[in-house]
mmCIF file of C-alpha atoms and ligand atoms in Angstrom:
data_model
loop_
_atom_site.group_PDB
_atom_site.id
_atom_site.type_symbol
_atom_site.label_atom_id
_atom_site.label_comp_id
_atom_site.label_asym_id
_atom_site.label_seq_id
_atom_site.Cartn_x
_atom_site.Cartn_y
_atom_site.Cartn_z
ATOM 1 C CA MET A 1 26.111 106.496 48.457
ATOM 2 C CA ALA A 2 29.359 108.355 48.903
ATOM 3 C CA LEU A 3 32.324 109.121 51.087
ATOM 4 C CA VAL A 4 30.827 111.721 53.420
ATOM 5 C CA THR A 5 31.923 113.820 56.364
ATOM 6 C CA SER A 6 30.470 113.120 59.804
ATOM 7 C CA ARG A 7 28.733 116.522 59.946
ATOM 8 C CA GLU A 8 25.194 115.279 59.250
ATOM 9 C CA MET A 9 25.626 111.995 61.131
ATOM 10 C CA PHE A 10 26.718 113.843 64.269
ATOM 11 C CA ALA A 11 24.032 116.541 63.973
ATOM 12 C CA LYS A 12 21.416 113.759 64.024
ATOM 13 C CA ALA A 13 23.117 111.790 66.809
ATOM 14 C CA LEU A 14 23.465 114.908 68.991
ATOM 15 C CA LYS A 15 19.696 115.322 69.019
ATOM 16 C CA SER A 16 19.136 111.745 70.102
ATOM 17 C CA ASP A 17 20.538 109.188 72.531
ATOM 18 C CA TYR A 18 22.440 106.895 70.169
ATOM 19 C CA ALA A 19 26.057 107.023 68.970
ATOM 20 C CA VAL A 20 27.756 106.278 65.670
ATOM 21 C CA GLY A 21 30.231 103.382 65.729
ATOM 22 C CA ALA A 22 33.742 104.208 64.516
ATOM 23 C CA PHE A 23 35.523 100.979 63.712
ATOM 24 C CA ASN A 24 39.254 100.561 63.026
ATOM 25 C CA VAL A 25 40.098 98.865 59.738
ATOM 26 C CA ASN A 26 43.287 97.182 58.558
ATOM 27 C CA ASN A 27 42.344 94.841 55.704
ATOM 28 C CA MET A 28 39.599 93.736 53.331
ATOM 29 C CA GLU A 29 37.939 91.167 55.591
ATOM 30 C CA ILE A 30 37.627 93.603 58.487
ATOM 31 C CA ILE A 31 36.108 96.257 56.200
ATOM 32 C CA GLN A 32 33.660 93.777 54.674
ATOM 33 C CA GLY A 33 32.509 92.394 58.035
ATOM 34 C CA ILE A 34 31.823 95.865 59.444
ATOM 35 C CA VAL A 35 30.173 97.273 56.317
ATOM 36 C CA ASP A 36 27.901 94.245 55.905
ATOM 37 C CA ALA A 37 26.791 94.642 59.526
ATOM 38 C CA ALA A 38 26.056 98.370 59.071
ATOM 39 C CA LYS A 39 24.108 97.605 55.918
ATOM 40 C CA ILE A 40 21.942 94.976 57.621
ATOM 41 C CA GLU A 41 21.364 97.272 60.600
ATOM 42 C CA ASN A 42 20.781 100.293 58.342
ATOM 43 C CA ALA A 43 23.185 102.268 60.504
ATOM 44 C CA PRO A 44 25.477 105.286 60.036
ATOM 45 C CA LEU A 45 29.116 104.250 59.801
ATOM 46 C CA ILE A 46 32.626 105.596 60.353
ATOM 47 C CA LEU A 47 35.635 103.542 59.251
ATOM 48 C CA GLN A 48 38.878 104.720 60.769
ATOM 49 C CA VAL A 49 42.497 104.144 59.909
ATOM 50 C CA SER A 50 45.379 104.472 62.373
ATOM 51 C CA ALA A 51 48.974 105.351 61.474
ATOM 52 C CA GLY A 52 49.747 101.662 62.055
ATOM 53 C CA ALA A 53 46.984 100.602 59.651
ATOM 54 C CA ARG A 54 48.304 103.007 56.993
ATOM 55 C CA LYS A 55 51.745 101.500 57.367
ATOM 56 C CA TYR A 56 50.427 97.927 57.326
ATOM 57 C CA ALA A 57 48.086 98.152 54.323
ATOM 58 C CA LYS A 58 49.311 101.313 52.491
ATOM 59 C CA PRO A 59 46.870 104.235 52.347
ATOM 60 C CA VAL A 60 45.885 103.690 48.716
ATOM 61 C CA TYR A 61 44.674 100.142 49.412
ATOM 62 C CA LEU A 62 42.540 101.256 52.338
ATOM 63 C CA VAL A 63 41.012 104.185 50.429
ATOM 64 C CA LYS A 64 40.213 101.959 47.448
ATOM 65 C CA LEU A 65 38.778 99.209 49.667
ATOM 66 C CA VAL A 66 36.496 101.714 51.380
ATOM 67 C CA GLU A 67 35.429 103.103 47.990
ATOM 68 C CA ALA A 68 34.649 99.531 46.915
ATOM 69 C CA ALA A 69 32.658 98.979 50.117
ATOM 70 C CA ILE A 70 30.580 102.088 49.389
ATOM 71 C CA LYS A 71 29.882 100.891 45.851
ATOM 72 C CA ASP A 72 29.017 97.388 47.010
ATOM 73 C CA SER A 73 26.840 98.380 49.971
ATOM 74 C CA GLY A 74 25.226 101.606 48.775
ATOM 75 C CA LEU A 75 26.027 103.163 52.170
ATOM 76 C CA ASP A 76 27.393 106.610 52.955
ATOM 77 C CA ILE A 77 30.627 106.079 54.891
ATOM 78 C CA VAL A 78 32.991 108.435 56.713
ATOM 79 C CA LEU A 79 36.700 107.671 56.182
ATOM 80 C CA HIS A 80 38.555 108.967 59.233
ATOM 81 C CA LEU A 81 42.195 109.175 60.328
ATOM 82 C CA ASP A 82 42.479 107.872 63.903
ATOM 83 C CA HIS A 83 45.061 109.492 66.232
ATOM 84 C CA GLY A 84 46.944 111.613 63.689
ATOM 85 C CA GLU A 85 50.046 112.623 65.615
ATOM 86 C CA ASP A 86 51.184 115.623 63.575
ATOM 87 C CA PHE A 87 50.115 118.072 60.897
ATOM 88 C CA ASP A 88 51.854 116.112 58.170
ATOM 89 C CA ILE A 89 49.874 112.868 58.518
ATOM 90 C CA CYS A 90 46.615 114.859 58.694
ATOM 91 C CA ARG A 91 47.548 116.783 55.549
ATOM 92 C CA LYS A 92 48.422 113.538 53.715
ATOM 93 C CA CYS A 93 45.088 111.962 54.642
ATOM 94 C CA VAL A 94 43.123 115.042 53.595
ATOM 95 C CA ASP A 95 44.987 114.937 50.265
ATOM 96 C CA ASP A 96 44.344 111.167 49.947
ATOM 97 C CA GLY A 97 40.564 111.652 50.110
ATOM 98 C CA PHE A 98 39.784 111.062 53.794
ATOM 99 C CA THR A 99 36.671 112.985 54.834
ATOM 100 C CA SER A 100 37.635 113.321 58.493
ATOM 101 C CA VAL A 101 40.914 113.481 60.410
ATOM 102 C CA MET A 102 41.846 113.353 64.058
ATOM 103 C CA ILE A 103 44.721 115.455 65.286
ATOM 104 C CA ASP A 104 45.762 114.023 68.627
ATOM 105 C CA GLY A 105 47.623 116.750 70.466
ATOM 106 C CA SER A 106 46.572 115.403 73.870
ATOM 107 C CA LYS A 107 50.175 114.790 74.930
ATOM 108 C CA TYR A 108 51.071 118.470 74.478
ATOM 109 C CA PRO A 109 50.458 121.361 76.862
ATOM 110 C CA PHE A 110 47.098 123.119 76.347
ATOM 111 C CA GLU A 111 48.378 126.031 74.228
ATOM 112 C CA GLU A 112 50.458 123.745 71.971
ATOM 113 C CA ASN A 113 47.500 121.424 71.491
ATOM 114 C CA ILE A 114 45.381 124.443 70.489
ATOM 115 C CA ALA A 115 47.987 125.733 68.022
ATOM 116 C CA LEU A 116 48.459 122.320 66.380
ATOM 117 C CA THR A 117 44.727 121.634 66.201
ATOM 118 C CA ARG A 118 44.069 125.099 64.776
ATOM 119 C CA GLN A 119 46.636 124.451 62.016
ATOM 120 C CA VAL A 120 44.955 121.163 61.034
ATOM 121 C CA VAL A 121 41.467 122.722 61.185
ATOM 122 C CA GLU A 122 42.524 125.499 58.787
ATOM 123 C CA TYR A 123 43.974 123.038 56.268
ATOM 124 C CA ALA A 124 41.170 120.472 56.522
ATOM 125 C CA HIS A 125 38.242 122.914 56.487
ATOM 126 C CA ALA A 126 39.599 124.596 53.371
ATOM 127 C CA LYS A 127 39.221 121.198 51.663
ATOM 128 C CA GLY A 128 35.822 120.336 53.159
ATOM 129 C CA VAL A 129 37.231 117.820 55.657
ATOM 130 C CA VAL A 130 36.161 117.718 59.316
ATOM 131 C CA VAL A 131 38.488 117.486 62.313
ATOM 132 C CA GLU A 132 38.401 115.654 65.647
ATOM 133 C CA ALA A 133 40.809 116.709 68.391
ATOM 134 C CA GLU A 134 41.563 115.321 71.859
ATOM 135 C CA LEU A 135 41.817 117.004 75.213
ATOM 136 C CA GLY A 136 42.778 115.034 78.326
ATOM 137 C CA LYS A 137 44.835 111.858 78.317
ATOM 138 C CA LEU A 138 43.681 108.260 78.084
ATOM 139 C CA ALA A 139 45.656 106.119 80.525
ATOM 140 C CA GLY A 140 45.302 102.398 80.980
ATOM 141 C CA ILE A 141 45.869 100.135 83.957
ATOM 142 C CA GLU A 142 48.969 98.979 82.125
ATOM 143 C CA ASP A 143 50.371 102.470 82.662
ATOM 144 C CA ASN A 144 50.397 101.711 86.397
ATOM 145 C CA ILE A 145 48.609 104.916 87.329
ATOM 146 C CA LYS A 146 46.397 104.789 90.428
ATOM 147 C CA VAL A 147 42.698 105.680 89.948
ATOM 148 C CA ASP A 148 42.896 109.114 91.618
ATOM 149 C CA ALA A 149 46.052 109.963 89.681
ATOM 150 C CA ARG A 150 44.311 108.751 86.532
ATOM 151 C CA SER A 151 41.459 111.196 87.077
ATOM 152 C CA ALA A 152 43.992 114.058 87.075
ATOM 153 C CA THR A 153 44.414 113.312 83.370
ATOM 154 C CA PHE A 154 40.658 113.524 82.675
ATOM 155 C CA THR A 155 39.343 116.344 80.461
ATOM 156 C CA ASP A 156 38.803 119.639 82.255
ATOM 157 C CA PRO A 157 35.311 120.950 81.283
ATOM 158 C CA ASP A 158 36.276 124.644 81.208
ATOM 159 C CA GLU A 159 39.344 123.892 79.128
ATOM 160 C CA ALA A 160 37.167 121.845 76.753
ATOM 161 C CA ALA A 161 34.886 124.835 76.168
ATOM 162 C CA GLU A 162 37.836 127.177 75.560
ATOM 163 C CA PHE A 163 39.547 124.601 73.330
ATOM 164 C CA VAL A 164 36.535 124.187 71.052
ATOM 165 C CA GLU A 165 35.969 127.941 70.849
ATOM 166 C CA ARG A 166 39.590 128.714 69.954
ATOM 167 C CA THR A 167 40.257 125.832 67.527
ATOM 168 C CA GLY A 168 36.966 125.611 65.632
ATOM 169 C CA VAL A 169 37.264 121.822 65.833
ATOM 170 C CA ASP A 170 34.240 119.758 64.720
ATOM 171 C CA SER A 171 34.288 117.091 67.446
ATOM 172 C CA LEU A 172 36.203 116.499 70.649
ATOM 173 C CA ALA A 173 37.584 113.288 72.156
ATOM 174 C CA ILE A 174 37.420 113.412 75.929
ATOM 175 C CA SER A 175 39.007 111.433 78.730
ATOM 176 C CA ILE A 176 36.622 110.189 81.439
ATOM 177 C CA GLY A 177 38.216 106.869 82.403
ATOM 178 C CA THR A 178 38.356 104.675 79.312
ATOM 179 C CA SER A 179 41.634 103.458 77.852
ATOM 180 C CA HIS A 180 42.814 101.628 74.761
ATOM 181 C CA GLY A 181 43.248 97.869 74.642
ATOM 182 C CA ALA A 182 41.776 94.843 76.415
ATOM 183 C CA TYR A 183 42.765 95.691 80.001
ATOM 184 C CA LYS A 184 40.813 98.784 80.992
ATOM 185 C CA PHE A 185 40.036 98.338 84.695
ATOM 186 C CA LYS A 186 41.590 96.341 87.503
ATOM 187 C CA GLY A 187 38.647 96.528 89.882
ATOM 188 C CA ASP A 188 35.130 97.823 89.257
ATOM 189 C CA PRO A 189 34.778 99.763 86.004
ATOM 190 C CA TYR A 190 34.412 103.494 86.600
ATOM 191 C CA LEU A 191 33.669 106.330 84.171
ATOM 192 C CA ASP A 192 33.270 109.948 85.281
ATOM 193 C CA PHE A 193 29.744 110.643 83.971
ATOM 194 C CA GLU A 194 29.382 113.773 86.063
ATOM 195 C CA ARG A 195 32.334 115.272 84.213
ATOM 196 C CA LEU A 196 30.882 114.105 80.885
ATOM 197 C CA GLN A 197 27.561 115.823 81.654
ATOM 198 C CA THR A 198 29.314 119.040 82.667
ATOM 199 C CA ILE A 199 31.303 119.021 79.433
ATOM 200 C CA SER A 200 28.261 118.366 77.275
ATOM 201 C CA LYS A 201 26.319 121.161 79.011
ATOM 202 C CA LEU A 202 29.142 123.624 78.380
ATOM 203 C CA ILE A 203 29.552 122.662 74.705
ATOM 204 C CA PRO A 204 26.134 121.255 73.777
ATOM 205 C CA ASP A 205 26.701 121.645 70.031
ATOM 206 C CA THR A 206 30.016 119.791 69.956
ATOM 207 C CA PRO A 207 29.822 116.055 69.294
ATOM 208 C CA LEU A 208 31.941 114.219 71.873
ATOM 209 C CA VAL A 209 34.036 111.157 71.089
ATOM 210 C CA LEU A 210 34.715 108.200 73.369
ATOM 211 C CA HIS A 211 37.990 106.420 72.632
ATOM 212 C CA GLY A 212 38.905 103.119 74.255
ATOM 213 C CA ALA A 213 35.250 102.084 74.151
ATOM 214 C CA SER A 214 35.515 98.362 73.447
ATOM 215 C CA THR A 215 33.382 96.286 75.773
ATOM 216 C CA VAL A 216 35.738 93.296 75.504
ATOM 217 C CA LEU A 217 32.939 90.775 75.194
ATOM 218 C CA PRO A 218 33.503 87.906 77.647
ATOM 219 C CA GLU A 219 32.580 85.298 75.036
ATOM 220 C CA PHE A 220 35.588 86.271 72.889
ATOM 221 C CA VAL A 221 37.957 86.459 75.849
ATOM 222 C CA GLU A 222 36.750 83.000 76.846
ATOM 223 C CA LEU A 223 37.253 81.653 73.324
ATOM 224 C CA CYS A 224 40.731 83.167 73.096
ATOM 225 C CA ASN A 225 41.668 81.678 76.458
ATOM 226 C CA MET A 226 40.145 78.312 75.567
ATOM 227 C CA TYR A 227 42.219 78.068 72.401
ATOM 228 C CA GLY A 228 45.545 79.118 73.823
ATOM 229 C CA GLY A 229 45.233 82.900 73.652
ATOM 230 C CA ASN A 230 45.957 83.301 77.346
ATOM 231 C CA ILE A 231 44.453 86.744 77.995
ATOM 232 C CA PRO A 232 43.073 86.357 81.539
ATOM 233 C CA GLY A 233 41.905 89.509 83.304
ATOM 234 C CA ALA A 234 40.833 91.319 80.145
ATOM 235 C CA GLN A 235 38.049 93.763 81.005
ATOM 236 C CA GLY A 236 36.246 96.322 78.852
ATOM 237 C CA VAL A 237 33.703 99.093 79.332
ATOM 238 C CA PRO A 238 30.340 97.602 80.398
ATOM 239 C CA GLU A 239 27.746 97.875 77.637
ATOM 240 C CA GLU A 240 25.343 99.954 79.738
ATOM 241 C CA MET A 241 28.074 102.554 80.296
ATOM 242 C CA ILE A 242 28.400 103.052 76.548
ATOM 243 C CA ARG A 243 24.626 103.550 76.354
ATOM 244 C CA THR A 244 24.798 106.131 79.136
ATOM 245 C CA ALA A 245 27.643 107.981 77.401
ATOM 246 C CA ALA A 246 25.559 108.125 74.219
ATOM 247 C CA LYS A 247 22.832 109.926 76.198
ATOM 248 C CA TYR A 248 25.271 112.579 77.431
ATOM 249 C CA GLY A 249 26.632 113.991 74.181
ATOM 250 C CA VAL A 250 28.891 111.159 73.003
ATOM 251 C CA CYS A 251 28.181 110.812 69.267
ATOM 252 C CA LYS A 252 31.176 108.704 68.197
ATOM 253 C CA VAL A 253 32.288 105.508 69.919
ATOM 254 C CA ASN A 254 35.683 104.075 68.917
ATOM 255 C CA ILE A 255 36.033 100.315 68.656
ATOM 256 C CA ASP A 256 39.127 98.371 67.693
ATOM 257 C CA THR A 257 39.951 95.824 70.400
ATOM 258 C CA ASP A 258 36.534 94.124 70.046
ATOM 259 C CA LEU A 259 37.195 93.623 66.317
ATOM 260 C CA ARG A 260 40.605 92.103 67.028
ATOM 261 C CA LEU A 261 39.159 89.788 69.650
ATOM 262 C CA ALA A 262 36.206 88.652 67.533
ATOM 263 C CA MET A 263 38.350 87.838 64.510
ATOM 264 C CA THR A 264 41.226 86.271 66.429
ATOM 265 C CA ALA A 265 38.982 84.127 68.651
ATOM 266 C CA GLU A 266 37.341 82.615 65.562
ATOM 267 C CA ILE A 267 40.642 82.016 63.788
ATOM 268 C CA ARG A 268 42.070 80.412 66.922
ATOM 269 C CA ARG A 269 39.032 78.142 67.124
ATOM 270 C CA ILE A 270 39.462 77.040 63.511
ATOM 271 C CA PHE A 271 43.154 76.253 63.915
ATOM 272 C CA ALA A 272 42.512 74.409 67.172
ATOM 273 C CA GLU A 273 39.803 72.270 65.578
ATOM 274 C CA GLN A 274 41.421 71.878 62.150
ATOM 275 C CA PRO A 275 45.184 72.183 62.602
ATOM 276 C CA SER A 276 45.856 71.060 59.019
ATOM 277 C CA GLU A 277 43.841 73.901 57.433
ATOM 278 C CA PHE A 278 45.983 76.110 55.200
ATOM 279 C CA ASP A 279 43.560 77.890 52.884
ATOM 280 C CA PRO A 280 43.444 81.527 54.130
ATOM 281 C CA ARG A 281 39.834 81.866 52.945
ATOM 282 C CA LYS A 282 38.842 79.088 55.350
ATOM 283 C CA TYR A 283 39.893 81.109 58.387
ATOM 284 C CA LEU A 284 39.726 84.735 57.197
ATOM 285 C CA GLY A 285 36.169 84.194 55.905
ATOM 286 C CA PRO A 286 34.854 82.937 59.279
ATOM 287 C CA GLY A 287 36.898 85.728 60.935
ATOM 288 C CA ARG A 288 35.003 88.207 58.773
ATOM 289 C CA ASP A 289 31.665 86.581 59.721
ATOM 290 C CA ALA A 290 32.556 86.834 63.425
ATOM 291 C CA ILE A 291 33.251 90.543 62.974
ATOM 292 C CA GLN A 292 29.933 91.038 61.216
ATOM 293 C CA LYS A 293 27.998 89.337 64.013
ATOM 294 C CA MET A 294 29.795 91.287 66.729
ATOM 295 C CA VAL A 295 29.357 94.650 64.951
ATOM 296 C CA GLN A 296 25.638 93.985 64.449
ATOM 297 C CA HIS A 297 25.289 93.334 68.172
ATOM 298 C CA LYS A 298 27.213 96.506 68.928
ATOM 299 C CA ILE A 299 25.177 98.709 66.584
ATOM 300 C CA LYS A 300 21.852 97.302 67.710
ATOM 301 C CA ASN A 301 22.232 96.661 71.427
ATOM 302 C CA VAL A 302 25.044 98.937 72.559
ATOM 303 C CA LEU A 303 25.109 102.019 70.308
ATOM 304 C CA GLY A 304 21.375 102.041 69.566
ATOM 305 C CA ALA A 305 22.224 103.023 65.988
ATOM 306 C CA SER A 306 20.074 100.544 64.029
ATOM 307 C CA ASN A 307 17.814 102.281 61.465
ATOM 308 C CA ARG A 308 19.402 105.689 62.157
ATOM 309 C CA ARG A 309 20.866 106.084 58.656
HETATM 310 O O1 LIG B 401 43.695 103.720 69.261
HETATM 311 C C1 LIG B 401 44.369 102.842 68.750
HETATM 312 C C2 LIG B 401 43.740 101.881 67.811
HETATM 313 O O2 LIG B 401 43.317 100.737 68.500
HETATM 314 C C3 LIG B 401 44.677 101.585 66.687
HETATM 315 O O3 LIG B 401 45.670 100.704 67.070
HETATM 316 O O4 LIG B 401 47.762 101.835 66.315
HETATM 317 O O5 LIG B 401 47.692 99.346 66.697
HETATM 318 O O6 LIG B 401 46.528 100.356 64.740
HETATM 319 P P1 LIG B 401 47.000 100.548 66.151
HETATM 320 P P1 LIG B 402 39.579 100.088 72.021
HETATM 321 O O1 LIG B 402 40.985 99.655 72.242
HETATM 322 O O2 LIG B 402 38.817 100.127 73.303
HETATM 323 O O3 LIG B 402 38.884 99.318 70.973
HETATM 324 O O4 LIG B 402 39.631 101.626 71.512
HETATM 325 C C1 LIG B 402 39.887 101.916 70.160
HETATM 326 C C2 LIG B 402 40.145 103.355 69.931
HETATM 327 O O5 LIG B 402 39.924 104.216 70.753
HETATM 328 C C3 LIG B 402 40.682 103.720 68.609
HETATM 329 O O6 LIG B 402 40.994 105.075 68.526
HETATM 330 ZN ZN1 LIG B 403 41.702 105.959 70.323
#
């Protein structure tokens, strides 16, 4: 049991048709719910921290909570920086004990993205830390981009091969039609699997990462709506599409929105049914249990990662 890099986890996942869940964490209850689920399912696990999470909880709290989770569960866990926007935040996380960092240079032109990623790879590798980069842009329906215009932002397979070769990056986040948040598609969900297959054939040894991969489970949307959440029209990636992606080289599947929905739906239910409740343990505890249940479902039925530890 230790903080580990994703090297071994991804090497195993690449050879098979499952993916490792990478879950965003912001506080103790979220960490506990996810880690308990991974323990029960005997699954590999990545916990990831965004810049917003670092600001909210302070890095030292999150690192110590993850260390406590490792001690308590006996699991090996990867601690990953999600969407690092510059060299400085990646360097800080490496120095803070993270075992994996993402440098997200996807908004920059190709050559700038390569130069920035290369800089992070040099620093991180010297300290035994692995690096994820991103090529192609994730756009959501909220960005008001039409489907054909959206596909212009998808990852170019030839560029992906050149990018990996020139940066020495350990894993690559690709854009094939997913987006962050609860509103991913207006009409029928569509992911460009042909593109994904082309990419994975060109760089078969590079683990691919799918961001914006929440499935936005209807039961939680329904619960949120029922208890005053008012989030009609929320739509995620269908579960079978995640399974397909895992067959075509996707080794890491990023999930945040589903955690938010699971926890918030349960807390909303409690306040709707017991408006006079004011003990935080009485709503955060059930929120944690809802996360655990959802993550178990995800690991077992969507990622296929049960007993892959
Ligand atoms: O990709 C974004 C993650 O969902 C993190 O979101 O920046 O609000 O923490 P956040
Ligand atoms: P979701 O918003 O689909 O959960 O995606 C999370 C993510 O990609 C974090 O990097
Ligand atoms: Zn993301």
